[in-house]
PDB file of C-alpha atoms in Angstrom:
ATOM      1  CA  UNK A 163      33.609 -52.923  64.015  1.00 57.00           C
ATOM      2  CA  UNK A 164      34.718 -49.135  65.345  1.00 63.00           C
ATOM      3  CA  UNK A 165      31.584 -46.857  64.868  1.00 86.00           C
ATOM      4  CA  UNK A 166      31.770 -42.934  64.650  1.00 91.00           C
ATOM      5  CA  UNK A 167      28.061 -41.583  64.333  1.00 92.00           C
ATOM      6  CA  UNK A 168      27.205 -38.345  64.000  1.00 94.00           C
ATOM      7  CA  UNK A 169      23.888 -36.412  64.839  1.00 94.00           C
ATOM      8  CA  UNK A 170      22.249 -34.271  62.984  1.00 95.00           C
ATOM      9  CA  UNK A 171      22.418 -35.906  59.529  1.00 93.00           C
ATOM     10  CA  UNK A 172      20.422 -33.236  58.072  1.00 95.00           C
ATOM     11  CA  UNK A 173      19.696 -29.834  59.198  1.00 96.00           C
ATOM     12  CA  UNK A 174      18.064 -26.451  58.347  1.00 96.00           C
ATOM     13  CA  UNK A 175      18.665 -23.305  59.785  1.00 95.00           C
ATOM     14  CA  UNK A 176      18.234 -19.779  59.291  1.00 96.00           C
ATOM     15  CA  UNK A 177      21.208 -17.124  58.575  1.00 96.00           C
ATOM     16  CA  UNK A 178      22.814 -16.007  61.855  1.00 96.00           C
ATOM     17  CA  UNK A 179      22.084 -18.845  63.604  1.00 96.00           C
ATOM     18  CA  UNK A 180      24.508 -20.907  65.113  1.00 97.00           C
ATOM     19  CA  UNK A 181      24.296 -25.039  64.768  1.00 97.00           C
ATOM     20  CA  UNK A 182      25.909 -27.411  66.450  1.00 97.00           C
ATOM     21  CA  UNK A 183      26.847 -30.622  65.037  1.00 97.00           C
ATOM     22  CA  UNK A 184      28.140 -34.074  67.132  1.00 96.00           C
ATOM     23  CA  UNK A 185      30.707 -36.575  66.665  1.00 95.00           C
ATOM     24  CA  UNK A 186      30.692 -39.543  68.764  1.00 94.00           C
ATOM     25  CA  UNK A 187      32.864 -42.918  68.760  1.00 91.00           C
ATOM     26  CA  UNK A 188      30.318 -45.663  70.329  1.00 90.00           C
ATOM     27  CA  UNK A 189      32.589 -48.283  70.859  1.00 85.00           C
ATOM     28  CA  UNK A 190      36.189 -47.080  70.972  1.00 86.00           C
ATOM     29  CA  UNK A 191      38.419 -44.005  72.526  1.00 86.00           C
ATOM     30  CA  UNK A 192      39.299 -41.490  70.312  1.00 85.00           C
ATOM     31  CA  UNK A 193      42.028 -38.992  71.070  1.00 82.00           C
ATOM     32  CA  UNK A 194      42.185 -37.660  67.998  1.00 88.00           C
ATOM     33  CA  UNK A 195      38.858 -36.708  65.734  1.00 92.00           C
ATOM     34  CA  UNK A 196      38.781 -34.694  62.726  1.00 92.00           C
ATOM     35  CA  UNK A 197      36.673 -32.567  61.061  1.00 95.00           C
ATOM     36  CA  UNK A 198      36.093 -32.415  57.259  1.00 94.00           C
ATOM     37  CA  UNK A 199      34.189 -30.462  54.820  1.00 94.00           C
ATOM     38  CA  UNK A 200      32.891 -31.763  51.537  1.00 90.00           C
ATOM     39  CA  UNK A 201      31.818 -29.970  48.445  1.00 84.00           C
ATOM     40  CA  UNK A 202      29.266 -31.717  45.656  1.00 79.00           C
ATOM     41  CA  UNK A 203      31.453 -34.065  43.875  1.00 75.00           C
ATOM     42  CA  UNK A 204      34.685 -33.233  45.515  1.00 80.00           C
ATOM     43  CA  UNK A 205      37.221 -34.540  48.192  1.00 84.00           C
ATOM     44  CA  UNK A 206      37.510 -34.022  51.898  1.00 87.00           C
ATOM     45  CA  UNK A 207      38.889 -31.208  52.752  1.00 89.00           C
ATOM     46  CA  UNK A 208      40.014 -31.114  56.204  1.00 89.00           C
ATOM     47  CA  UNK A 209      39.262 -28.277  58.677  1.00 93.00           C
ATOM     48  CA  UNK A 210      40.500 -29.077  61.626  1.00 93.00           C
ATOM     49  CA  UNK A 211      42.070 -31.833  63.891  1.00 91.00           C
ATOM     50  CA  UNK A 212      40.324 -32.051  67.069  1.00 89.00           C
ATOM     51  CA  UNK A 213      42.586 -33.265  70.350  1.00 86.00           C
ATOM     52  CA  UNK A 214      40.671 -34.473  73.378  1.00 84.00           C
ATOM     53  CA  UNK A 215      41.352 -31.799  76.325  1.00 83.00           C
ATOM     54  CA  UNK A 216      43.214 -29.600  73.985  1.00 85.00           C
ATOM     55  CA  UNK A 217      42.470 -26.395  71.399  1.00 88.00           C
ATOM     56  CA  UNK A 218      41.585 -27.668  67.972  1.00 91.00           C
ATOM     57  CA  UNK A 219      43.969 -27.399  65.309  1.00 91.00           C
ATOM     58  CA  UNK A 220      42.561 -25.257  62.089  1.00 93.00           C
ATOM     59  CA  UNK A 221      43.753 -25.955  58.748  1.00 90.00           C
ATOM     60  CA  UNK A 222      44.972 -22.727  56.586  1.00 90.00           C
ATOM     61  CA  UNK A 223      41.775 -20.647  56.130  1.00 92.00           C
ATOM     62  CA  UNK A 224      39.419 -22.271  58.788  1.00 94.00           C
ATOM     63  CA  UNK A 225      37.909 -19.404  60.643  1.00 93.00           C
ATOM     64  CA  UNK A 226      38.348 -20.712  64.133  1.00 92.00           C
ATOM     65  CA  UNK A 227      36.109 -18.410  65.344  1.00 94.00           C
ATOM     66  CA  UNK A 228      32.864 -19.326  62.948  1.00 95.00           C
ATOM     67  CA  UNK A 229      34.005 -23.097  63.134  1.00 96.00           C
ATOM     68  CA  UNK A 230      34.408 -23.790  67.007  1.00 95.00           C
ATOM     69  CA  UNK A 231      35.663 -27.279  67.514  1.00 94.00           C
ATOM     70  CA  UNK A 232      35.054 -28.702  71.290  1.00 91.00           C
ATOM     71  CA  UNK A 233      36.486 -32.013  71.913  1.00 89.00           C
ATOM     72  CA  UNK A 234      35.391 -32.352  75.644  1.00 82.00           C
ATOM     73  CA  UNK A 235      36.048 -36.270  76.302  1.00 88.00           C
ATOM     74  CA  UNK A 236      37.212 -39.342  74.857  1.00 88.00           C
ATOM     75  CA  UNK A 237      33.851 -40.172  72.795  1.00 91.00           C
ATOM     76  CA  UNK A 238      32.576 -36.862  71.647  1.00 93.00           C
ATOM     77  CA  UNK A 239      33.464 -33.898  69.364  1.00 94.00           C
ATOM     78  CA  UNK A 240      31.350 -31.433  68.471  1.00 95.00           C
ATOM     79  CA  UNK A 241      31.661 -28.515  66.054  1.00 97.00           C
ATOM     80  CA  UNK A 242      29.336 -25.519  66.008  1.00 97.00           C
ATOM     81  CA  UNK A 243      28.881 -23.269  62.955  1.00 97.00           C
ATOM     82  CA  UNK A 244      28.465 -19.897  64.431  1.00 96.00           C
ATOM     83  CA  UNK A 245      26.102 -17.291  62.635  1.00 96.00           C
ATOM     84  CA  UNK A 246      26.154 -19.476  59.511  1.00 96.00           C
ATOM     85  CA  UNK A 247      25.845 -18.134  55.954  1.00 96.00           C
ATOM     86  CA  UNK A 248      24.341 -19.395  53.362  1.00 95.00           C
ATOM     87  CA  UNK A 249      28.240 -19.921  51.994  1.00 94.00           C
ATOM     88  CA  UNK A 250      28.161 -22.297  54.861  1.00 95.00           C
ATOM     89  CA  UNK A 251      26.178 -24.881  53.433  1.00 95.00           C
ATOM     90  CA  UNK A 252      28.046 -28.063  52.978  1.00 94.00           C
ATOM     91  CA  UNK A 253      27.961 -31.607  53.687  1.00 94.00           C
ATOM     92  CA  UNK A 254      30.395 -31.909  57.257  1.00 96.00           C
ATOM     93  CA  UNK A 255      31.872 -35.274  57.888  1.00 94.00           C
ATOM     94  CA  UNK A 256      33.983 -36.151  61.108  1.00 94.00           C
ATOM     95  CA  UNK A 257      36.275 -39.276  61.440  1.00 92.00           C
ATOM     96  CA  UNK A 258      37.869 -40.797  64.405  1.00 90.00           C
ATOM     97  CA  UNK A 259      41.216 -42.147  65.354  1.00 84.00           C
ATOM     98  CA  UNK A 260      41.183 -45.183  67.554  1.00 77.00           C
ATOM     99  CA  UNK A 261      43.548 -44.927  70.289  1.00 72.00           C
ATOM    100  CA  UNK A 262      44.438 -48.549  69.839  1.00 73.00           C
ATOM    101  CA  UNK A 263      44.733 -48.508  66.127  1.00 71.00           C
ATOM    102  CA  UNK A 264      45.836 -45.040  65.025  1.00 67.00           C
ATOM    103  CA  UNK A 265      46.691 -46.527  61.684  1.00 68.00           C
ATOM    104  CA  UNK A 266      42.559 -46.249  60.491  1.00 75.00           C
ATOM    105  CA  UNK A 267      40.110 -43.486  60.006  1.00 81.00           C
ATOM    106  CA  UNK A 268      36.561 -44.446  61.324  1.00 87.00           C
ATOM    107  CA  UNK A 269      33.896 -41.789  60.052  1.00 90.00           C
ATOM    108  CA  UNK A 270      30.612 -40.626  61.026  1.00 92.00           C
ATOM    109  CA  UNK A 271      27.584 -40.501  58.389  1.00 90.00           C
ATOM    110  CA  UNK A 272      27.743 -36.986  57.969  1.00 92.00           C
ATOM    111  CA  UNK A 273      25.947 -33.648  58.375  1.00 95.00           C
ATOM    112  CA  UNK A 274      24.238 -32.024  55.666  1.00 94.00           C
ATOM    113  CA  UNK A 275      23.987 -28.378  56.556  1.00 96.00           C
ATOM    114  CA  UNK A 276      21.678 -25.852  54.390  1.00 96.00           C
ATOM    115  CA  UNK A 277      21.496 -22.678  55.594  1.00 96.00           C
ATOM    116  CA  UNK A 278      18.734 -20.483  53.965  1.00 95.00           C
TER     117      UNK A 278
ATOM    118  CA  UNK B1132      52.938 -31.990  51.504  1.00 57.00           C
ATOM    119  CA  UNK B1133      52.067 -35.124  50.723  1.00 68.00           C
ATOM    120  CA  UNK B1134      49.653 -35.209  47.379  1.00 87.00           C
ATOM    121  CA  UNK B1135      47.372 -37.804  46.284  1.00 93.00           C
ATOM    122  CA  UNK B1136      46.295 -37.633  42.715  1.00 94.00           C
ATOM    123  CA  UNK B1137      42.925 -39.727  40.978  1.00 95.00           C
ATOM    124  CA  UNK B1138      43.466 -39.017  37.195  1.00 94.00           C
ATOM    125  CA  UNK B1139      39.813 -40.728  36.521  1.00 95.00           C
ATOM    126  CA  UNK B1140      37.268 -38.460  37.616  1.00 93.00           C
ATOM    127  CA  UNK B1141      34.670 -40.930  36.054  1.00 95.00           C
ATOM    128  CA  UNK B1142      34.790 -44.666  35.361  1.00 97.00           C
ATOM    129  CA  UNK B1143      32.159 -47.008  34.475  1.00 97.00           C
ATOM    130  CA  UNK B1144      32.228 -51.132  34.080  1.00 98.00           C
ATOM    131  CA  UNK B1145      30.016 -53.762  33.339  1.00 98.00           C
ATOM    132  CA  UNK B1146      28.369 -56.130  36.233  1.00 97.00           C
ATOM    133  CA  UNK B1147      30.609 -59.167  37.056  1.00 97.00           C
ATOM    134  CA  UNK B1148      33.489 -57.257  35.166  1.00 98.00           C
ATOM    135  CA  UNK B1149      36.443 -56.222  36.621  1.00 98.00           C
ATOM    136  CA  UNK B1150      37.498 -52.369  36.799  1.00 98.00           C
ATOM    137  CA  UNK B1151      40.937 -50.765  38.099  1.00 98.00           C
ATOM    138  CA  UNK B1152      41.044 -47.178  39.694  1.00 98.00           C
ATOM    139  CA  UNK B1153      43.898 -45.628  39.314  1.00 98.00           C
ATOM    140  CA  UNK B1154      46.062 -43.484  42.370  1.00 97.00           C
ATOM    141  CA  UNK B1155      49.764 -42.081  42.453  1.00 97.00           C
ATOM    142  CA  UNK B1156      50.786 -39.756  45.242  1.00 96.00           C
ATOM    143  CA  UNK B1157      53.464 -37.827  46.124  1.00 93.00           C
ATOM    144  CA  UNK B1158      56.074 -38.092  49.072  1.00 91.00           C
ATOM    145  CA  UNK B1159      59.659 -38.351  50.383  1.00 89.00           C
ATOM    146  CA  UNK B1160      58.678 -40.704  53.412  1.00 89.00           C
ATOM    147  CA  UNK B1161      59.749 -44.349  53.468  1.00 88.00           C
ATOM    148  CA  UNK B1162      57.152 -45.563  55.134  1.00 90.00           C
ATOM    149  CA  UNK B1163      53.395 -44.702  55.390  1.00 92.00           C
ATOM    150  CA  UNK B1164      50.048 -45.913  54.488  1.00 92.00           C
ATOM    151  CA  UNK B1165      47.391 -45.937  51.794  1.00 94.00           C
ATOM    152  CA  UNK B1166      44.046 -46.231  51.862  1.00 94.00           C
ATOM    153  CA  UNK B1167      40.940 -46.640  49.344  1.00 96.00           C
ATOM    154  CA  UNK B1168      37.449 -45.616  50.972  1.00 95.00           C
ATOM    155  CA  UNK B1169      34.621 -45.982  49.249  1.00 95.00           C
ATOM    156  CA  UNK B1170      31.610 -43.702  49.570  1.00 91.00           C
ATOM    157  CA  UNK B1171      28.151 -44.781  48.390  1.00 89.00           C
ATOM    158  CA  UNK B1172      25.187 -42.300  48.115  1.00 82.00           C
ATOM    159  CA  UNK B1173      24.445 -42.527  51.827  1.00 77.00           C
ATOM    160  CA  UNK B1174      27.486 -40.492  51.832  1.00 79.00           C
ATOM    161  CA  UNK B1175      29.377 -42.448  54.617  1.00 84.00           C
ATOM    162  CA  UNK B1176      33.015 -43.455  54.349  1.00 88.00           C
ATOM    163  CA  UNK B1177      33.771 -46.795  54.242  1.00 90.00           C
ATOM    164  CA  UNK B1178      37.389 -48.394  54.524  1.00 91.00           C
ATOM    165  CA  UNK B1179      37.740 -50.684  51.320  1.00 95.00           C
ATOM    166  CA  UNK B1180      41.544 -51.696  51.765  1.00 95.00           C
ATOM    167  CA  UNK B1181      44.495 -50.455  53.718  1.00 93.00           C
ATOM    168  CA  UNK B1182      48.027 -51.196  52.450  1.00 95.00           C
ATOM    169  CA  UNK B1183      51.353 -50.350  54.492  1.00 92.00           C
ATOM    170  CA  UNK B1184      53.909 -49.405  52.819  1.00 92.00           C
ATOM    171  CA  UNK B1185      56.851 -51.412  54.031  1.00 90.00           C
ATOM    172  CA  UNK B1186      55.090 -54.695  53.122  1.00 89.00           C
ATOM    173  CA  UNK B1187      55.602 -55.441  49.605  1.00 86.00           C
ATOM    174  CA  UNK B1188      52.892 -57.863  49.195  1.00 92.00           C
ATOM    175  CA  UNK B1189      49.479 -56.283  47.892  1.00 95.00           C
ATOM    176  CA  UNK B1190      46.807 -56.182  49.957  1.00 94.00           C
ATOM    177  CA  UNK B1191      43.557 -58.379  49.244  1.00 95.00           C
ATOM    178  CA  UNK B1192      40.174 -57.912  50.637  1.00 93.00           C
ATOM    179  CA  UNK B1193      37.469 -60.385  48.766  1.00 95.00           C
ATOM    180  CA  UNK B1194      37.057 -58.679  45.288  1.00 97.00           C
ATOM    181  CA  UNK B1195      39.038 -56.031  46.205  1.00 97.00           C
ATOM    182  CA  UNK B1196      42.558 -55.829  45.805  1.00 97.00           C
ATOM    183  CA  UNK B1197      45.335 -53.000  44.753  1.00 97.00           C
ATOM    184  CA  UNK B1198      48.519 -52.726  42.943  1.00 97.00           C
ATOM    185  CA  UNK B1199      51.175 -51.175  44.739  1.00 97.00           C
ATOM    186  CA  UNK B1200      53.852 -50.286  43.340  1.00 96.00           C
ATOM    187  CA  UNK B1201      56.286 -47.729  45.533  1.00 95.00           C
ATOM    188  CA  UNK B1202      58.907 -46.955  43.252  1.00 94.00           C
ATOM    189  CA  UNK B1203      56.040 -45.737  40.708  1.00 95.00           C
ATOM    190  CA  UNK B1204      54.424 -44.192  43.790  1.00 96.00           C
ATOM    191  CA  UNK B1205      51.320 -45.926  42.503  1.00 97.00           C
ATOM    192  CA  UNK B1206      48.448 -47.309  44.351  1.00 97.00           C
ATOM    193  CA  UNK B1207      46.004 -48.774  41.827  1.00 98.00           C
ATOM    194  CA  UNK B1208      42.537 -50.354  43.061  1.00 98.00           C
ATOM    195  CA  UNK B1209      41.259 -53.670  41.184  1.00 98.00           C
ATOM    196  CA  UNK B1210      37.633 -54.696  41.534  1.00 98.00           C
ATOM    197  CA  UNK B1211      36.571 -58.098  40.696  1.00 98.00           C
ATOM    198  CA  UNK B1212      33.131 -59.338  39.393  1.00 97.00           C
ATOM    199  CA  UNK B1213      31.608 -55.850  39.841  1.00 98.00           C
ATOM    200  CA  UNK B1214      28.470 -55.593  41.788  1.00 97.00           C
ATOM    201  CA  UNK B1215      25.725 -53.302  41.508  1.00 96.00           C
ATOM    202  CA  UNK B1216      26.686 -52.349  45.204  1.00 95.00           C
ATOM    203  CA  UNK B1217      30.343 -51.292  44.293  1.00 96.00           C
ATOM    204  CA  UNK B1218      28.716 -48.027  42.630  1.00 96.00           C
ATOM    205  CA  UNK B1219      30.333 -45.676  44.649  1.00 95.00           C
ATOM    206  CA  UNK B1220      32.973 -42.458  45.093  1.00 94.00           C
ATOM    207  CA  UNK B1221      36.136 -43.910  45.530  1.00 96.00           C
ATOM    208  CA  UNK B1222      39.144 -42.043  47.375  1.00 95.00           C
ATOM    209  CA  UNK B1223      42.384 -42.672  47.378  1.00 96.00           C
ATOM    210  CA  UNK B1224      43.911 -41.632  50.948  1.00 94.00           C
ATOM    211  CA  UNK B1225      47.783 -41.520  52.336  1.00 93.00           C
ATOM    212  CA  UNK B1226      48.838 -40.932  56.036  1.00 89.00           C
ATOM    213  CA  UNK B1227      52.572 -40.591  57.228  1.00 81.00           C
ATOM    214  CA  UNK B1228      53.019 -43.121  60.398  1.00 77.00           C
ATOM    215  CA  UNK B1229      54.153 -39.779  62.449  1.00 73.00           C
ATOM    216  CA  UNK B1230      51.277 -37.431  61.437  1.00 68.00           C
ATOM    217  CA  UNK B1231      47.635 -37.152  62.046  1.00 69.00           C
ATOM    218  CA  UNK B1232      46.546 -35.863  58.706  1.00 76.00           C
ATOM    219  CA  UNK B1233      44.895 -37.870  55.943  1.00 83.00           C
ATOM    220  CA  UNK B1234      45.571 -36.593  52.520  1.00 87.00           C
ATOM    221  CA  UNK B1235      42.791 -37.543  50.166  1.00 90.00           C
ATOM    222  CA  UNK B1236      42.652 -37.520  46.459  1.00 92.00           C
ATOM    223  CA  UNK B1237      39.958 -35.937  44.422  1.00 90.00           C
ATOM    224  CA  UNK B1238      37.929 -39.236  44.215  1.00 93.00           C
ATOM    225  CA  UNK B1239      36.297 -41.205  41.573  1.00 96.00           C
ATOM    226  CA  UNK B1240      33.069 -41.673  40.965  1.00 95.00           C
ATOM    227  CA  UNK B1241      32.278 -45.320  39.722  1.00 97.00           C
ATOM    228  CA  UNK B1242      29.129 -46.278  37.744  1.00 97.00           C
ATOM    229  CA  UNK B1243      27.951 -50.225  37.465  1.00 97.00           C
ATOM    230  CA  UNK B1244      26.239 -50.938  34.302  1.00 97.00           C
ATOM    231  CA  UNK B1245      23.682 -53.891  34.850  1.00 96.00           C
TER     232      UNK B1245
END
């Protein structure tokens, strides 16, 4: 089946640093990726929808600027977390569209971000 | 925009019972599609079912099958002979067939009592 994996599962950083997390689809083409943030015990909320070749679309009250969304080719996303705040810390989950099969979401493993 | 609503924040069943989740949602579109993903503590999404909604026969995975009702806007999940392994977070998930977005509901976390 479609896999999405996504790298780093778990990291640390220190406030003001910047992190960079990756999305990739290993077997399929994804146009479309998206980027979601998840709270302890609550839904997805989505941040942005990443286009191949294109700006990133931000949801209402994404900083665009602190979450910068690259979607460079067909396989690979990434989102970086610019000087990141403790506030930051969440558990970041991408999902993939497959070009073929638009109809299903395909997600990574997530990212599990604690900034100190 | 669309709204997806889990009334059970918590359920819990017995092993080899069966257990039914329950999901309504909120739209003016004729046709679209609902989802339940399940996510264990490993924290990765997993597909469960997919239903479309112009085919009025429920859709069956194994011990997994939902209730659709689209005049009720209801999309109930039924799990059969529960197994240890279905202990989970359950969402319930709608997407138009013109839009990109995924609307999820608030999820439900599922407990399996051996």
């Amino acid at each position: 089946g479609a896999v999405v994996s996504q790298h780093p599962s778990r990291v640390i950083c220190k406030s003001g640093t910047s992190v960079k997390i990756e999305c990739r689809s290993l077997d399929f083409q994804a146009t479309t990726m998206f980027w979601y943030r998840q709270f302890p015990k609550q839904s997805l909320m989505l941040m942005a929808t990443s286009n191949e070749g294109s700006k990133a679309t931000y949801e209402q009250g994404v900083e665009k600027d602190k979450f910068l969304i690259n979607h460079a080719s067909l396989t690979l996303s990434t989102l970086t977390v610019t000087s990141a705040h403790p506030e930051d810390s969440s558990f970041y989950i991408c999902s993939a569209r497959n070009v073929r099969d638009g109809s299903r979401l395909f997600f990574g493993e997530g990212s599990r971000l604690t900034v100190l | 925009a669309q709204t997806v609503t889990q009334s059970q924040p918590e359920m819990s069943v017995q092993e080899a019972e069966t257990v039914t989740l329950s999901c309504t949602y909120d739209t003016s579109e004729s046709d679209y599609y609902l989802f339940w993903y399940k996510q264990p503590p490993s924290r990765q999404m997993i597909l469960v079912i997919r239903q479309e909604a112009y085919k009025q026969q429920n859709a069956t995975e194994n011990r997994f099958s939902v209730n659709f009702q689209k005049a009720a806007k209801s999309f109930s999940l039924k799990i059969s002979d529960s197994q240890l392994g279905d202990a989970a977070m359950y969402f319930c998930a709608y997407r138009s067939p013109t839009g990109n977005q995924f609307y999820f509901g608030t999820g439900t976390s599922l407990t399996v009592i051996p």
